[in-house]
Short mmCIF file of C-alpha atoms in Angstrom, two decimals:
data_model
loop_
_atom_site.label_atom_id
_atom_site.label_comp_id
_atom_site.label_asym_id
_atom_site.label_seq_id
_atom_site.Cartn_x
_atom_site.Cartn_y
_atom_site.Cartn_z
CA MET I 56 -64.70 -17.83 -7.61
CA PRO I 57 -62.02 -16.11 -5.50
CA ASN I 58 -59.95 -13.31 -7.02
CA LEU I 59 -56.50 -14.88 -7.18
CA ILE I 60 -53.17 -13.23 -7.85
CA GLN I 61 -52.21 -13.14 -11.53
CA ILE I 62 -49.10 -14.87 -12.83
CA ASP I 63 -47.59 -13.85 -16.18
CA LEU I 64 -45.28 -16.57 -17.46
CA THR I 65 -44.96 -15.50 -21.09
CA ARG I 66 -41.40 -14.19 -20.73
CA MET I 67 -40.27 -17.69 -19.73
CA LEU I 68 -41.54 -19.39 -22.89
CA LYS I 69 -39.19 -20.90 -25.45
CA GLU I 70 -40.85 -19.09 -28.35
CA ASN I 71 -40.10 -15.70 -26.77
CA LEU I 72 -36.44 -16.32 -25.92
CA PRO I 73 -33.25 -17.09 -27.87
CA GLU I 74 -32.81 -20.58 -29.25
CA GLY I 75 -31.79 -23.09 -26.63
CA THR I 76 -33.42 -21.25 -23.73
CA GLY I 77 -36.91 -20.99 -22.33
CA VAL I 78 -39.62 -23.43 -21.31
CA ARG I 79 -41.81 -25.39 -23.69
CA SER I 80 -45.47 -24.35 -23.67
CA GLY I 81 -46.53 -28.02 -23.56
CA LEU I 82 -44.57 -28.77 -20.38
CA VAL I 83 -47.65 -29.31 -18.21
CA ALA I 84 -48.93 -32.00 -20.57
CA GLU I 85 -45.50 -33.64 -20.67
CA GLN I 86 -45.37 -33.82 -16.86
CA ARG I 87 -49.06 -34.64 -16.39
CA GLU I 88 -48.56 -37.90 -14.48
CA ALA I 89 -46.08 -36.40 -11.99
CA LEU I 90 -48.24 -33.30 -11.48
CA GLN I 91 -51.36 -35.36 -10.92
CA GLN I 92 -49.57 -37.32 -8.21
CA ILE I 93 -48.39 -34.11 -6.56
CA GLN I 94 -51.89 -32.63 -6.75
CA GLN I 95 -53.28 -35.78 -5.13
CA ARG I 96 -50.73 -35.58 -2.32
CA LEU I 97 -51.56 -31.92 -1.77
CA SER I 98 -55.27 -32.76 -1.55
CA GLN I 99 -54.47 -35.39 1.07
CA MET I 100 -52.39 -32.87 3.05
CA VAL I 101 -55.27 -30.38 3.03
CA ALA I 102 -57.73 -33.02 4.22
CA SER I 103 -55.36 -34.35 6.89
CA ASP I 104 -55.54 -33.26 10.53
CA THR I 105 -51.79 -33.64 11.12
CA GLY I 106 -51.08 -29.94 10.62
CA THR I 107 -48.86 -29.15 7.64
CA PHE I 108 -48.36 -25.84 5.83
CA ALA I 109 -51.08 -26.95 3.40
CA ASN I 110 -53.89 -26.72 5.95
CA THR I 111 -52.86 -24.29 8.68
CA PHE I 112 -55.99 -22.29 7.78
CA LEU I 113 -58.09 -25.16 9.18
CA ARG I 114 -56.18 -25.61 12.44
CA PRO I 115 -57.74 -25.02 15.88
CA GLU I 116 -54.69 -22.99 16.96
CA VAL I 117 -56.26 -19.98 15.24
CA LYS I 118 -59.00 -19.79 17.85
CA THR I 119 -56.42 -20.28 20.63
CA VAL I 120 -54.43 -17.34 19.26
CA GLU I 121 -57.50 -15.11 19.14
CA GLU I 122 -58.52 -15.99 22.70
CA LEU I 123 -55.03 -15.25 24.06
CA VAL I 124 -54.84 -11.93 22.20
CA ALA I 125 -58.23 -10.94 23.63
CA ARG I 126 -56.83 -11.46 27.16
CA LEU I 127 -53.61 -9.56 26.47
CA GLU I 128 -54.53 -6.64 24.21
CA GLY I 129 -54.35 -3.18 25.69
CA ARG I 130 -51.86 -4.17 28.39
CA PHE I 131 -48.56 -3.57 26.57
CA SER I 132 -46.88 -0.69 24.77
CA ASP I 133 -44.16 -2.88 23.21
CA PHE I 134 -44.00 -6.33 21.64
CA LEU I 135 -40.65 -8.16 21.38
CA LEU I 136 -40.27 -11.19 19.11
CA ILE I 137 -37.40 -13.58 19.84
CA GLY I 138 -36.51 -16.28 17.30
CA ILE I 139 -34.40 -16.92 14.23
CA GLY I 140 -34.93 -17.98 10.61
CA GLY I 141 -38.40 -19.33 9.99
CA SER I 142 -39.46 -18.28 13.47
CA THR I 143 -39.08 -14.60 12.64
CA TRP I 144 -38.72 -13.83 8.90
CA GLY I 145 -42.37 -14.41 8.11
CA THR I 146 -43.58 -12.26 10.99
CA ILE I 147 -41.17 -9.47 10.05
CA ALA I 148 -42.50 -9.65 6.48
CA ILE I 149 -46.14 -9.50 7.64
CA GLN I 150 -45.47 -6.51 9.89
CA ALA I 151 -43.56 -4.62 7.21
CA ALA I 152 -46.21 -5.33 4.57
CA LEU I 153 -49.32 -4.44 6.57
CA CYS I 154 -48.17 -1.82 9.08
CA HIS I 155 -47.15 1.79 8.49
CA SER I 156 -43.41 2.13 7.86
CA ALA I 157 -43.17 4.43 10.91
CA TRP I 158 -45.24 2.10 13.11
CA ASN I 159 -42.95 2.45 16.12
CA GLU I 160 -42.56 6.20 15.80
CA LEU I 161 -46.15 7.35 15.14
CA GLU I 162 -48.55 6.60 17.95
CA GLY I 163 -51.52 7.64 15.84
CA VAL I 164 -51.06 4.88 13.24
CA ARG I 165 -50.83 2.19 15.94
CA ALA I 166 -54.25 3.01 17.44
CA GLY I 167 -53.23 1.66 20.82
CA ARG I 168 -51.36 -1.37 19.52
CA PRO I 169 -47.77 -2.08 20.69
CA ARG I 170 -44.54 -1.10 19.02
CA PHE I 171 -42.79 -4.00 17.30
CA HIS I 172 -39.21 -5.16 18.01
CA PHE I 173 -37.34 -8.37 17.25
CA LEU I 174 -34.18 -10.23 18.19
CA ASP I 175 -33.17 -12.73 15.51
CA ASN I 176 -29.43 -13.16 15.98
CA SER I 177 -26.80 -13.79 18.63
CA ASP I 178 -25.57 -10.22 18.38
CA PRO I 179 -24.67 -8.64 21.74
CA ASP I 180 -25.17 -5.09 20.49
CA ALA I 181 -28.63 -5.88 19.15
CA LEU I 182 -29.68 -7.50 22.44
CA THR I 183 -28.35 -4.69 24.59
CA GLU I 184 -29.83 -1.94 22.44
CA VAL I 185 -33.28 -3.52 22.30
CA LEU I 186 -33.37 -3.87 26.09
CA GLU I 187 -32.36 -0.21 26.42
CA GLN I 188 -35.54 0.73 24.53
CA LEU I 189 -37.98 -1.36 26.55
CA ASP I 190 -39.77 -0.94 29.84
CA PRO I 191 -40.29 -4.54 31.02
CA ALA I 192 -43.48 -3.54 32.85
CA LYS I 193 -45.06 -2.54 29.53
CA THR I 194 -43.52 -5.17 27.24
CA LEU I 195 -44.79 -8.54 26.00
CA VAL I 196 -42.16 -11.01 24.77
CA ASN I 197 -42.96 -13.80 22.31
CA VAL I 198 -40.30 -16.52 22.11
CA VAL I 199 -40.68 -18.70 19.01
CA SER I 200 -38.76 -21.95 18.55
CA LYS I 201 -40.01 -25.36 17.49
CA SER I 202 -37.36 -27.22 19.48
CA GLY I 203 -36.62 -24.57 22.10
CA THR I 204 -32.93 -25.50 21.97
CA THR I 205 -31.73 -23.33 19.07
CA ALA I 206 -28.70 -21.63 20.60
CA GLU I 207 -29.34 -18.08 19.34
CA THR I 208 -32.98 -18.05 20.46
CA ALA I 209 -32.20 -19.74 23.76
CA ALA I 210 -29.45 -17.22 24.57
CA ASN I 211 -31.70 -14.24 23.84
CA PHE I 212 -34.60 -15.77 25.80
CA MET I 213 -32.37 -16.49 28.81
CA SER I 214 -30.95 -12.96 28.77
CA VAL I 215 -34.30 -11.19 28.38
CA ALA I 216 -35.96 -13.43 31.00
CA ASP I 217 -33.14 -12.70 33.45
CA HIS I 218 -33.53 -8.95 32.87
CA PHE I 219 -37.31 -9.10 33.29
CA ARG I 220 -37.13 -11.29 36.42
CA ARG I 221 -34.68 -8.88 38.08
CA THR I 222 -36.84 -5.90 37.10
CA LEU I 223 -40.35 -7.25 37.71
CA GLY I 224 -39.88 -9.94 40.31
CA ASP I 225 -42.47 -12.71 40.52
CA THR I 226 -44.72 -11.24 37.81
CA TRP I 227 -42.09 -11.51 35.04
CA ASN I 228 -43.73 -14.63 33.60
CA GLN I 229 -46.91 -12.70 32.74
CA HIS I 230 -44.90 -10.83 30.12
CA PHE I 231 -43.96 -13.87 28.04
CA VAL I 232 -45.68 -16.12 25.51
CA LEU I 233 -43.86 -19.19 24.17
CA THR I 234 -44.65 -20.56 20.70
CA THR I 235 -43.29 -24.06 20.18
CA ASP I 236 -44.02 -27.62 19.10
CA ASP I 237 -46.85 -29.39 20.84
CA GLY I 238 -45.72 -32.16 23.18
CA ASP I 239 -42.95 -32.20 25.77
CA GLY I 240 -40.22 -30.03 24.27
CA LEU I 241 -38.03 -27.66 26.24
CA LEU I 242 -40.26 -24.57 25.90
CA GLN I 243 -43.30 -26.64 26.82
CA ARG I 244 -41.52 -27.72 30.02
CA ILE I 245 -40.38 -24.17 30.80
CA GLY I 246 -43.93 -22.98 30.22
CA ARG I 247 -45.28 -25.45 32.77
CA GLU I 248 -42.49 -24.80 35.29
CA GLU I 249 -42.75 -21.02 35.10
CA GLN I 250 -46.50 -20.78 34.36
CA ILE I 251 -45.95 -19.04 31.03
CA ALA I 252 -48.58 -19.11 28.28
CA VAL I 253 -47.71 -21.51 25.45
CA LEU I 254 -49.01 -21.57 21.87
CA PRO I 255 -48.55 -24.79 19.88
CA ILE I 256 -47.06 -25.16 16.40
CA PRO I 257 -48.61 -28.04 14.39
CA PRO I 258 -46.12 -30.92 14.62
CA LYS I 259 -45.66 -31.36 10.87
CA THR I 260 -45.34 -27.65 10.08
CA GLY I 261 -41.63 -26.89 9.64
CA GLY I 262 -40.26 -23.56 10.79
CA ARG I 263 -39.87 -21.96 7.37
CA PHE I 264 -43.42 -23.09 6.46
CA SER I 265 -44.94 -21.93 9.74
CA LEU I 266 -45.72 -18.22 9.34
CA LEU I 267 -49.47 -18.87 8.88
CA SER I 268 -49.58 -20.88 12.11
CA ALA I 269 -49.40 -19.36 15.59
CA VAL I 270 -45.80 -18.40 14.72
CA GLY I 271 -46.92 -15.47 12.57
CA LEU I 272 -50.58 -15.18 13.52
CA PHE I 273 -50.07 -14.33 17.20
CA PRO I 274 -47.74 -11.36 16.60
CA ALA I 275 -49.94 -10.20 13.71
CA ALA I 276 -53.06 -10.33 15.86
CA MET I 277 -51.31 -8.46 18.68
CA LEU I 278 -50.60 -5.71 16.14
CA GLY I 279 -54.28 -5.59 15.23
CA LEU I 280 -53.90 -7.19 11.79
CA ASP I 281 -56.60 -9.30 10.14
CA ILE I 282 -55.32 -12.85 10.58
CA ARG I 283 -58.55 -14.37 9.26
CA ALA I 284 -57.98 -12.57 5.96
CA LEU I 285 -54.39 -13.88 5.81
CA LEU I 286 -55.71 -17.41 6.25
CA SER I 287 -58.53 -16.89 3.78
CA GLY I 288 -56.05 -15.88 1.08
CA ALA I 289 -53.93 -18.95 1.81
CA GLU I 290 -56.96 -21.22 1.73
CA ASP I 291 -58.28 -19.89 -1.57
CA ILE I 292 -55.03 -20.36 -3.48
CA THR I 293 -54.42 -23.77 -1.86
CA ARG I 294 -57.84 -25.10 -2.79
CA ASP I 295 -57.45 -23.72 -6.30
CA THR I 296 -54.13 -25.55 -6.63
CA ALA I 297 -55.53 -28.80 -5.22
CA GLU I 298 -58.78 -28.79 -7.21
CA THR I 299 -58.32 -26.96 -10.54
CA SER I 300 -57.49 -28.91 -13.70
CA LEU I 301 -53.82 -28.86 -14.59
CA GLU I 302 -54.46 -26.91 -17.81
CA GLN I 303 -55.99 -24.04 -15.81
CA ASN I 304 -53.88 -24.42 -12.67
CA ARG I 305 -51.74 -21.32 -12.17
CA VAL I 306 -49.64 -22.60 -9.28
CA MET I 307 -48.95 -26.01 -10.82
CA THR I 308 -48.05 -24.40 -14.15
CA ALA I 309 -45.77 -21.77 -12.61
CA SER I 310 -44.12 -24.41 -10.42
CA VAL I 311 -43.36 -26.93 -13.15
CA MET I 312 -42.03 -24.16 -15.38
CA ALA I 313 -39.70 -23.01 -12.56
CA TRP I 314 -38.55 -26.61 -12.05
CA ASP I 315 -37.78 -26.98 -15.76
CA TRP I 316 -35.99 -23.63 -15.82
CA PHE I 317 -33.66 -24.48 -12.96
CA ARG I 318 -32.88 -28.03 -14.08
CA ASN I 319 -31.53 -26.61 -17.36
CA ASN I 320 -28.38 -24.98 -15.98
CA HIS I 321 -29.97 -21.94 -14.37
CA SER I 322 -28.78 -21.61 -10.81
CA VAL I 323 -29.99 -18.23 -9.45
CA ASN I 324 -33.58 -17.50 -8.45
CA VAL I 325 -34.27 -13.77 -8.02
CA VAL I 326 -37.40 -12.46 -6.26
CA MET I 327 -37.88 -8.74 -6.87
CA PRO I 328 -40.94 -7.00 -5.43
CA TYR I 329 -41.75 -3.54 -6.77
CA ALA I 330 -43.20 -2.30 -3.48
CA ARG I 331 -41.31 -1.31 -0.36
CA ALA I 332 -43.98 -2.97 1.77
CA LEU I 333 -42.99 -6.38 0.35
CA ARG I 334 -39.23 -6.01 0.78
CA PHE I 335 -39.03 -8.57 3.61
CA VAL I 336 -41.12 -11.09 1.68
CA ALA I 337 -37.99 -11.53 -0.41
CA ASN I 338 -35.90 -12.18 2.71
CA TRP I 339 -38.42 -14.75 3.96
CA TYR I 340 -38.47 -16.39 0.54
CA VAL I 341 -34.68 -16.72 0.42
CA GLN I 342 -34.76 -19.02 3.46
CA LEU I 343 -37.83 -20.92 2.27
CA TRP I 344 -36.40 -21.79 -1.15
CA GLY I 345 -32.75 -22.25 -0.19
CA GLU I 346 -33.25 -24.37 2.93
CA SER I 347 -36.02 -26.47 1.38
CA LEU I 348 -34.45 -27.36 -1.97
CA GLY I 349 -30.69 -27.19 -1.39
CA LYS I 350 -30.04 -30.87 -0.65
CA LYS I 351 -27.11 -33.21 -1.16
CA TYR I 352 -29.21 -36.37 -1.40
CA ASN I 353 -32.48 -37.21 -3.12
CA ASN I 354 -35.11 -39.50 -1.65
CA ALA I 355 -33.33 -42.54 -3.10
CA GLY I 356 -30.13 -41.67 -1.23
CA GLU I 357 -28.28 -40.59 -4.37
CA VAL I 358 -25.96 -37.58 -4.33
CA VAL I 359 -27.66 -34.86 -6.41
CA TYR I 360 -26.58 -31.48 -4.97
CA SER I 361 -29.98 -30.03 -5.81
CA GLY I 362 -31.21 -26.47 -5.59
CA SER I 363 -30.81 -23.01 -7.00
CA THR I 364 -29.56 -19.95 -5.15
CA PRO I 365 -32.33 -17.54 -4.07
CA LEU I 366 -31.58 -13.81 -4.21
CA GLY I 367 -33.77 -10.97 -2.98
CA ALA I 368 -33.88 -7.60 -4.74
CA LEU I 369 -36.12 -4.53 -4.44
CA GLY I 370 -37.55 -2.65 -7.37
CA ALA I 371 -37.07 -0.03 -8.49
CA ALA I 372 -34.07 0.65 -6.21
CA ASP I 373 -32.07 -2.36 -7.39
CA GLN I 374 -32.44 -1.35 -11.02
CA HIS I 375 -29.55 0.88 -10.00
CA SER I 376 -27.46 -1.92 -8.52
CA LEU I 377 -28.20 -5.54 -9.44
CA LEU I 378 -29.95 -5.00 -12.77
CA GLN I 379 -26.68 -4.54 -14.64
CA LEU I 380 -25.68 -8.04 -13.52
CA PHE I 381 -29.09 -9.45 -14.46
CA MET I 382 -28.91 -7.85 -17.91
CA GLU I 383 -25.33 -8.57 -18.93
CA GLY I 384 -23.90 -11.05 -16.44
CA PRO I 385 -24.18 -14.84 -16.57
CA THR I 386 -27.38 -16.20 -18.13
CA ASP I 387 -28.12 -18.27 -15.03
CA LYS I 388 -31.09 -16.41 -13.53
CA LEU I 389 -34.85 -16.34 -13.42
CA VAL I 390 -36.27 -13.05 -12.12
CA SER I 391 -39.67 -13.23 -10.42
CA PHE I 392 -41.16 -9.74 -10.27
CA ILE I 393 -43.95 -8.90 -7.83
CA ARG I 394 -46.11 -5.97 -8.92
CA VAL I 395 -48.88 -4.21 -6.99
CA ASN I 396 -51.67 -2.71 -9.07
CA GLU I 397 -53.19 -0.43 -6.45
CA PHE I 398 -51.06 1.20 -3.73
CA ARG I 399 -52.63 2.18 -0.42
CA LYS I 400 -51.89 5.88 -0.77
CA PRO I 401 -52.25 7.51 -4.20
CA CYS I 402 -49.48 10.02 -4.69
CA PRO I 403 -49.22 12.34 -7.70
CA ILE I 404 -45.73 13.44 -8.69
CA GLY I 405 -45.10 17.12 -8.00
CA LYS I 406 -45.11 19.67 -10.81
CA GLU I 407 -41.94 21.51 -9.86
CA PHE I 408 -39.24 22.12 -12.47
CA VAL I 409 -41.64 21.66 -15.42
CA GLN I 410 -39.56 24.19 -17.36
CA HIS I 411 -37.08 21.33 -17.89
CA ASP I 412 -38.22 18.94 -20.60
CA ALA I 413 -36.12 16.12 -19.15
CA VAL I 414 -38.45 15.86 -16.12
CA ALA I 415 -41.56 17.83 -17.06
CA TYR I 416 -43.30 14.72 -18.44
CA LEU I 417 -43.41 13.23 -14.90
CA GLY I 418 -45.31 16.10 -13.30
CA GLY I 419 -48.86 15.22 -12.25
CA GLN I 420 -48.60 11.51 -13.03
CA GLU I 421 -49.10 8.89 -10.32
CA MET I 422 -46.01 7.64 -8.49
CA GLY I 423 -47.60 4.19 -8.49
CA ARG I 424 -47.81 4.25 -12.28
CA LEU I 425 -44.12 5.13 -12.47
CA ILE I 426 -42.95 2.19 -10.39
CA ASN I 427 -45.16 -0.22 -12.34
CA VAL I 428 -43.96 1.12 -15.69
CA GLU I 429 -40.42 0.63 -14.39
CA GLN I 430 -41.22 -2.99 -13.53
CA GLU I 431 -42.77 -3.71 -16.92
CA SER I 432 -39.89 -1.98 -18.69
CA THR I 433 -37.31 -3.96 -16.74
CA ALA I 434 -39.02 -7.23 -17.61
CA GLU I 435 -39.14 -6.24 -21.27
CA ALA I 436 -35.50 -5.15 -21.28
CA LEU I 437 -34.50 -8.51 -19.81
CA LEU I 438 -36.49 -10.28 -22.52
CA GLU I 439 -34.76 -8.25 -25.25
CA ALA I 440 -31.45 -9.31 -23.70
CA GLY I 441 -32.53 -12.96 -23.87
CA ARG I 442 -33.13 -13.23 -20.10
CA GLY I 443 -36.24 -14.88 -18.67
CA SER I 444 -38.60 -13.50 -16.05
CA ARG I 445 -42.12 -13.87 -14.74
CA THR I 446 -44.46 -11.45 -12.98
CA LEU I 447 -46.79 -12.03 -10.03
CA VAL I 448 -49.48 -9.35 -9.83
CA LEU I 449 -51.25 -8.46 -6.58
CA PRO I 450 -54.35 -6.25 -6.90
CA LYS I 451 -53.19 -4.57 -3.69
CA VAL I 452 -51.17 -5.26 -0.54
CA ASP I 453 -53.64 -6.34 2.10
CA ALA I 454 -53.91 -9.32 4.43
CA TYR I 455 -55.89 -11.44 1.94
CA TYR I 456 -53.49 -11.07 -0.98
CA LEU I 457 -50.45 -11.29 1.30
CA GLY I 458 -51.74 -14.65 2.55
CA GLN I 459 -52.08 -15.75 -1.06
CA LEU I 460 -48.56 -14.62 -1.91
CA PHE I 461 -46.98 -16.45 1.03
CA GLN I 462 -48.93 -19.60 0.25
CA PHE I 463 -48.08 -19.42 -3.47
CA PHE I 464 -44.38 -19.50 -2.66
CA MET I 465 -44.79 -22.32 -0.13
CA LEU I 466 -46.85 -24.37 -2.59
CA GLU I 467 -44.34 -23.79 -5.37
CA THR I 468 -41.46 -24.80 -3.11
CA PHE I 469 -43.28 -28.00 -2.14
CA ILE I 470 -44.12 -28.83 -5.77
CA ASN I 471 -40.52 -28.24 -6.89
CA GLY I 472 -39.25 -30.50 -4.12
CA GLU I 473 -41.62 -33.25 -5.26
CA LEU I 474 -40.52 -32.88 -8.88
CA MET I 475 -36.86 -32.96 -7.79
CA GLY I 476 -37.40 -36.10 -5.69
CA ILE I 477 -35.95 -34.60 -2.52
CA ASN I 478 -37.21 -34.04 1.03
CA THR I 479 -38.48 -30.47 1.00
CA PHE I 480 -39.05 -30.31 4.74
CA ASP I 481 -35.73 -31.30 6.35
CA GLN I 482 -32.52 -29.25 6.72
CA PRO I 483 -29.59 -31.57 7.51
CA GLY I 484 -27.00 -28.97 6.51
CA VAL I 485 -28.38 -26.50 9.03
CA GLU I 486 -28.55 -29.15 11.73
CA ALA I 487 -24.85 -29.96 11.25
CA GLY I 488 -23.93 -26.37 12.09
CA LYS I 489 -26.21 -26.40 15.14
CA VAL I 490 -24.52 -29.53 16.52
CA LEU I 491 -21.06 -27.97 16.14
CA THR I 492 -22.32 -24.85 17.93
CA TYR I 493 -23.57 -26.98 20.81
CA GLY I 494 -20.15 -28.64 21.09
CA GLY I 495 -18.27 -25.37 20.81
CA MET I 496 -20.35 -23.79 23.58
CA GLY I 497 -20.05 -26.80 25.90
CA ARG I 498 -23.51 -28.35 25.77
CA PRO I 499 -23.43 -31.71 27.58
CA GLY I 500 -23.34 -34.68 25.24
CA PHE I 501 -21.81 -32.76 22.33
CA ALA I 502 -18.14 -32.57 23.35
CA SER I 503 -17.02 -34.61 20.34
CA HIS I 504 -18.66 -32.14 17.95
CA LYS I 505 -16.51 -29.10 18.68
CA PRO I 506 -15.46 -27.15 15.56
CA LYS I 507 -11.98 -28.08 14.34
CA HIS I 508 -9.94 -25.47 12.55
CA ASN I 509 -6.33 -25.83 11.52
CA ALA I 510 -5.04 -22.47 10.35
CA THR I 511 -2.62 -22.53 7.46
CA LEU I 512 -2.16 -18.76 7.35
CA ASN I 513 -1.76 -16.73 10.49
CA PHE I 514 -0.93 -13.04 10.32
CA SER I 515 -1.29 -12.25 14.02
#
């Protein structure tokens, strides 16, 4: 049996919290019929060959990624990722979790692999400053967009391609890889026209669910990371969720308890890793949860205004900023802690200043023990204040457990969407803003969609 991440849900239970709050311990039994239907659908998604987040670990694109990396590795000193939202957040989280924090600065830790850069916004300073750092002759650019028409990604791609073409001439196209939907989308056409390598995204894998497809796997493999271990972790927790009885099913239980928590007037969903390496997992999660579950309509067309607001925090640093709000502010939050049992680099606390009793007790103890005691103490303090939390425990931060963690959150998001009766995989609110951007920037066919703003206060 695989070694799965642990999930401690006891601080969410009704019997451990003030009257009128908390989740009933018999909730799984109460929701058995709905959970069985969701489990059956998940099993069908895993067995399907249509390519959803539930079975990316079985997709043939993995071999395509590995073959392309084998042809490209050793040729480039820098890797530039261009995308936005789900096209970048997952990759940024993988790189931050599995690479040295000074990856770009220390050649020794890279072992010949490229430095990592990204452009994920329409920010002129960011674009200009990234290009100032790069030698096009030694740089590989990965453009990631399912549609290829997202304005921010398109603008950065056009600008970088123009710079590389003027610098490198006819060989500029050998420095680009496009990751996009299979079929005949814009990036597919540009790839054919310009003879640029193209990696496909499974058609039913939405952007924010795509990090364990070529979207995240290609950059990770270029950095020398173990993408097979990432996929193995995702597969193990997915199969456990699809096959384990509901009474023993950690993901189903955690998910239905989260659903019950948020439907009872709790509106803020905090994810708080106690490990710097996982800081961008929280950023990735914010998009996953917010964009998937924040919907005006349910599947029956009724107005429901569903969703809870995701918020990322970092322990223990944010004990000195947001914790005051969590402890004594509105009782509208669930805090999901992520704890790491074994850090990569054991580090004893120094024994300076032991003449002072106020700090002497720390000397010689492990820094990793301190941060984990802080996490446990914060969870207990929240409980004493009548605030709920749960803790996800990773044995360590490596590719296998990181794959599990990503897939846990994607599975939970899917299960919550099913329980809420909404479409987890669309994003009509985001699309509305895109259409107005197209109109505002003069894209043909969108003239009637220009933003309209009537100022009532003008201080100019």
